[in-house]
PDB file of C-alpha atoms in Angstrom:
ATOM      1  CA  MET A   1     106.994 126.069  78.739  1.00  0.00           C
ATOM      2  CA  LYS A   2     107.045 127.730  82.167  1.00  0.00           C
ATOM      3  CA  GLU A   3     103.324 127.030  82.670  1.00  0.00           C
ATOM      4  CA  ALA A   4     103.798 123.330  81.899  1.00  0.00           C
ATOM      5  CA  LEU A   5     106.718 123.084  84.327  1.00  0.00           C
ATOM      6  CA  PHE A   6     104.729 124.897  87.019  1.00  0.00           C
ATOM      7  CA  ALA A   7     101.731 122.578  86.515  1.00  0.00           C
ATOM      8  CA  LEU A   8     103.995 119.534  86.754  1.00  0.00           C
ATOM      9  CA  LEU A   9     105.501 120.795  90.011  1.00  0.00           C
ATOM     10  CA  VAL A  10     102.066 121.454  91.487  1.00  0.00           C
ATOM     11  CA  ILE A  11     100.853 117.969  90.574  1.00  0.00           C
ATOM     12  CA  ALA A  12     104.030 116.336  91.902  1.00  0.00           C
ATOM     13  CA  SER A  13     103.799 118.199  95.195  1.00  0.00           C
ATOM     14  CA  ALA A  14     100.111 117.330  95.670  1.00  0.00           C
ATOM     15  CA  THR A  15     100.483 113.612  95.013  1.00  0.00           C
ATOM     16  CA  PRO A  16     102.204 112.502  98.264  1.00  0.00           C
ATOM     17  CA  SER A  17      99.512 114.006 100.516  1.00  0.00           C
ATOM     18  CA  ALA A  18      96.744 112.396  98.455  1.00  0.00           C
ATOM     19  CA  LEU A  19      98.420 109.004  98.655  1.00  0.00           C
ATOM     20  CA  ALA A  20      98.923 109.377 102.388  1.00  0.00           C
ATOM     21  CA  GLN A  21      95.154 109.585 102.839  1.00  0.00           C
ATOM     22  CA  LYS A  22      94.499 106.514 100.692  1.00  0.00           C
ATOM     23  CA  GLU A  23      96.762 104.398 102.909  1.00  0.00           C
ATOM     24  CA  ILE A  24      96.736 105.075 106.624  1.00  0.00           C
ATOM     25  CA  PRO A  25      98.291 103.274 109.587  1.00  0.00           C
ATOM     26  CA  LYS A  26      95.973 101.488 111.994  1.00  0.00           C
ATOM     27  CA  ALA A  27      95.412 103.712 115.001  1.00  0.00           C
ATOM     28  CA  SER A  28      97.175 102.772 118.210  1.00  0.00           C
ATOM     29  CA  GLY A  29      95.129 100.224 120.147  1.00  0.00           C
ATOM     30  CA  HIS A  30      92.931  99.323 117.149  1.00  0.00           C
ATOM     31  CA  ASP A  31      93.132  96.168 115.042  1.00  0.00           C
ATOM     32  CA  GLN A  32      90.359  97.199 112.642  1.00  0.00           C
ATOM     33  CA  CYS A  33      90.128  99.890 109.971  1.00  0.00           C
ATOM     34  CA  PRO A  34      87.826 102.917 109.937  1.00  0.00           C
ATOM     35  CA  LEU A  35      84.696 103.114 107.784  1.00  0.00           C
ATOM     36  CA  GLY A  36      85.609 103.316 104.085  1.00  0.00           C
ATOM     37  CA  TYR A  37      88.998 101.608 104.478  1.00  0.00           C
ATOM     38  CA  LEU A  38      89.997  97.999 103.823  1.00  0.00           C
ATOM     39  CA  ASN A  39      92.188  96.013 106.185  1.00  0.00           C
ATOM     40  CA  THR A  40      95.477  94.966 104.573  1.00  0.00           C
ATOM     41  CA  LEU A  41      95.876  92.348 107.320  1.00  0.00           C
ATOM     42  CA  GLY A  42      99.038  94.165 108.320  1.00  0.00           C
ATOM     43  CA  THR A  43      99.499  97.497 110.037  1.00  0.00           C
ATOM     44  CA  THR A  44      97.773  99.649 107.397  1.00  0.00           C
ATOM     45  CA  CYS A  45      94.341 100.336 105.941  1.00  0.00           C
ATOM     46  CA  VAL A  46      93.689 101.343 102.325  1.00  0.00           C
ATOM     47  CA  SER A  47      90.847 103.046 100.479  1.00  0.00           C
ATOM     48  CA  PRO A  48      90.184 103.398  96.757  1.00  0.00           C
ATOM     49  CA  ILE A  49      88.657 106.813  97.523  1.00  0.00           C
ATOM     50  CA  TYR A  50      90.543 109.839  98.809  1.00  0.00           C
ATOM     51  CA  TYR A  51      89.346 110.830 102.269  1.00  0.00           C
ATOM     52  CA  GLU A  52      90.785 113.557 104.457  1.00  0.00           C
ATOM     53  CA  VAL A  53      91.215 111.793 107.791  1.00  0.00           C
ATOM     54  CA  ALA A  54      92.915 112.483 111.096  1.00  0.00           C
ATOM     55  CA  PRO A  55      93.520 110.305 114.159  1.00  0.00           C
ATOM     56  CA  THR A  56      91.272 111.048 117.139  1.00  0.00           C
ATOM     57  CA  ASN A  57      93.989 110.396 119.720  1.00  0.00           C
ATOM     58  CA  GLY A  58      91.191 109.417 122.107  1.00  0.00           C
ATOM     59  CA  LYS A  59      89.380 112.759 121.789  1.00  0.00           C
ATOM     60  CA  ALA A  60      86.156 113.867 120.100  1.00  0.00           C
ATOM     61  CA  CYS A  61      86.292 114.930 116.452  1.00  0.00           C
ATOM     62  CA  LYS A  62      86.652 118.631 115.674  1.00  0.00           C
ATOM     63  CA  SER A  63      83.726 120.621 114.321  1.00  0.00           C
ATOM     64  CA  GLY A  64      83.188 119.763 110.645  1.00  0.00           C
ATOM     65  CA  TRP A  65      84.588 116.263 111.111  1.00  0.00           C
ATOM     66  CA  MET A  66      82.782 112.974 111.789  1.00  0.00           C
ATOM     67  CA  ASN A  67      83.916 109.878 113.668  1.00  0.00           C
ATOM     68  CA  ILE A  68      84.443 106.935 111.293  1.00  0.00           C
ATOM     69  CA  GLY A  69      85.603 104.528 113.984  1.00  0.00           C
ATOM     70  CA  ALA A  70      88.870 102.697 114.673  1.00  0.00           C
ATOM     71  CA  GLY A  71      90.460 105.875 116.048  1.00  0.00           C
ATOM     72  CA  TYR A  72      89.857 108.201 113.064  1.00  0.00           C
ATOM     73  CA  CYS A  73      87.765 111.233 112.070  1.00  0.00           C
ATOM     74  CA  LYS A  74      86.874 112.150 108.469  1.00  0.00           C
ATOM     75  CA  LYS A  75      86.385 115.696 107.239  1.00  0.00           C
ATOM     76  CA  LYS A  76      82.769 116.258 106.217  1.00  0.00           C
ATOM     77  CA  THR A  77      82.204 117.288 102.627  1.00  0.00           C
ATOM     78  CA  LEU A  78      79.192 119.369 101.628  1.00  0.00           C
ATOM     79  CA  GLY A  79      78.389 119.602 105.354  1.00  0.00           C
ATOM     80  CA  ILE A  80      76.927 116.093 105.551  1.00  0.00           C
ATOM     81  CA  PHE A  81      79.296 113.213 104.880  1.00  0.00           C
TER      82      PHE A  81
END
């Protein structure tokens, strides 16, 4: 019983961060969405695939990240994409 409760808590705590990466706000000063995201024609972009992204804030992407346009960087997986 304790293991099932623990597993449920882990899943519940992981879900919000995963959803946050599937729907992201458009970066300041950009009216388009980054590569891999669809424009909702509002202020957000959505993706059917989970990506770990971060805003560039006008700077270059960190090591291990790649620029996907529209003010965002995506974490590289397997060292390539």
